Amino acid sequence: MTHSLRIGVQLQPQHADYHQIRDAVRRAEDLGVDVVFNWDHFFPLYGDPDGKHFECWTILAAWAEQTSRVQLGALVTCNSYRNPELLADMARTVDHISGGRLILGIGAGWFEKDYDQFGYEFGTAGSRIAELGAALPRIKARLAAGNPAPTREIPILIGGGGEKKTLRIVAEHADIWHSFADLETLTRKSAILDEHGQAVGRDTATLVERSVGVGAPPAEVAQPLVAAGATLFTVGVSGPDYDLSLVEQWVAWRDAQG
């Protein structure tokens, strides 16, 4: 299976009022992006650490109603913040609200302030990755048990790059892998992912789409990333302005590829 080139935008729900976020979603869909992501945190990741911020899945439900074409998802949901069965039912619900446009993006979690302020056990990187591995079969089982069932098999995006454990989980469960990595690391870890795929009996080279974040114009970085196997390119933008000028360049680049 060959993956078509896709452009995403991560509208970071920080430092903005909701009407500014809503306007950014409208502009992104009108611009022609393929996917609109947010992120799953409770406080800004940069800028004023106590600035304005909104919750991930409540926003995704609103976006599902607001939009008609783009796919939607979190880049990425923190597995620690919701019981796996609850998360699955939230995903199933947003899948129906959107008419089958949800990507279930998930990761092990890392932002300690979120955990401390909201009363979650931070644990260790190892314990959080183990919990992610344990949660994914539960999520899939609950999705399969839902009534009504999801509109289709909801694609699962897993973010992270731990070579021994995280990439093994990606090989077992993911439809999309978001690397959070530079070109050299993407290339190396993509090969490691395929080794895990062989071990678990999945052809990850064709079944798992490679996703990367981009912060430079496509003329500067696109060609080597495509050569490394990436097909989903996401630009992150923050409030309050949500400047989509770089996103526009990537959409034009995608369209020029034919």
mmCIF file of C-alpha atoms in Angstrom, residues 129 132 158-174 176-179 185-198 200 202 204 208 210:
data_model
loop_
_atom_site.group_PDB
_atom_site.id
_atom_site.type_symbol
_atom_site.label_atom_id
_atom_site.label_comp_id
_atom_site.label_asym_id
_atom_site.label_seq_id
_atom_site.Cartn_x
_atom_site.Cartn_y
_atom_site.Cartn_z
ATOM 1 C CA ILE A 129 5.123 3.120 27.985
ATOM 2 C CA LEU A 132 0.306 2.457 26.760
ATOM 3 C CA ILE A 158 1.078 6.472 17.858
ATOM 4 C CA GLY A 159 3.611 9.154 18.651
ATOM 5 C CA GLY A 160 7.031 8.376 20.099
ATOM 6 C CA GLY A 161 10.363 6.874 19.246
ATOM 7 C CA GLY A 162 11.633 4.597 22.000
ATOM 8 C CA GLU A 163 13.475 1.946 20.039
ATOM 9 C CA LYS A 164 12.904 -1.126 22.203
ATOM 10 C CA LYS A 165 9.412 -0.643 23.615
ATOM 11 C CA THR A 166 7.534 2.193 21.907
ATOM 12 C CA LEU A 167 8.368 1.124 18.363
ATOM 13 C CA ARG A 168 7.338 -2.424 19.265
ATOM 14 C CA ILE A 169 3.929 -1.069 20.301
ATOM 15 C CA VAL A 170 3.788 0.924 17.047
ATOM 16 C CA ALA A 171 4.537 -2.245 15.071
ATOM 17 C CA GLU A 172 1.754 -4.104 16.849
ATOM 18 C CA HIS A 173 -1.002 -1.505 16.808
ATOM 19 C CA ALA A 174 -0.405 1.625 14.711
ATOM 20 C CA ILE A 176 0.388 5.871 11.495
ATOM 21 C CA TRP A 177 3.660 6.488 13.326
ATOM 22 C CA HIS A 178 4.535 10.055 14.293
ATOM 23 C CA SER A 179 8.270 10.149 14.882
ATOM 24 C CA THR A 185 16.555 9.801 13.429
ATOM 25 C CA LEU A 186 13.464 9.163 11.302
ATOM 26 C CA THR A 187 15.507 7.128 8.851
ATOM 27 C CA ARG A 188 17.173 5.040 11.536
ATOM 28 C CA LYS A 189 14.056 4.454 13.620
ATOM 29 C CA SER A 190 11.928 3.684 10.591
ATOM 30 C CA ALA A 191 14.237 0.742 9.890
ATOM 31 C CA ILE A 192 13.993 -0.360 13.525
ATOM 32 C CA LEU A 193 10.189 -0.155 13.283
ATOM 33 C CA ASP A 194 10.271 -2.520 10.320
ATOM 34 C CA GLU A 195 12.434 -4.941 12.309
ATOM 35 C CA HIS A 196 9.773 -4.952 15.034
ATOM 36 C CA GLY A 197 7.155 -5.423 12.327
ATOM 37 C CA GLN A 198 8.888 -8.578 11.149
ATOM 38 C CA VAL A 200 5.246 -9.335 15.268
ATOM 39 C CA ARG A 202 3.078 -7.056 10.343
ATOM 40 C CA THR A 204 4.990 -2.117 8.788
ATOM 41 C CA VAL A 208 2.266 2.026 8.870
ATOM 42 C CA ARG A 210 5.234 7.724 8.521
#
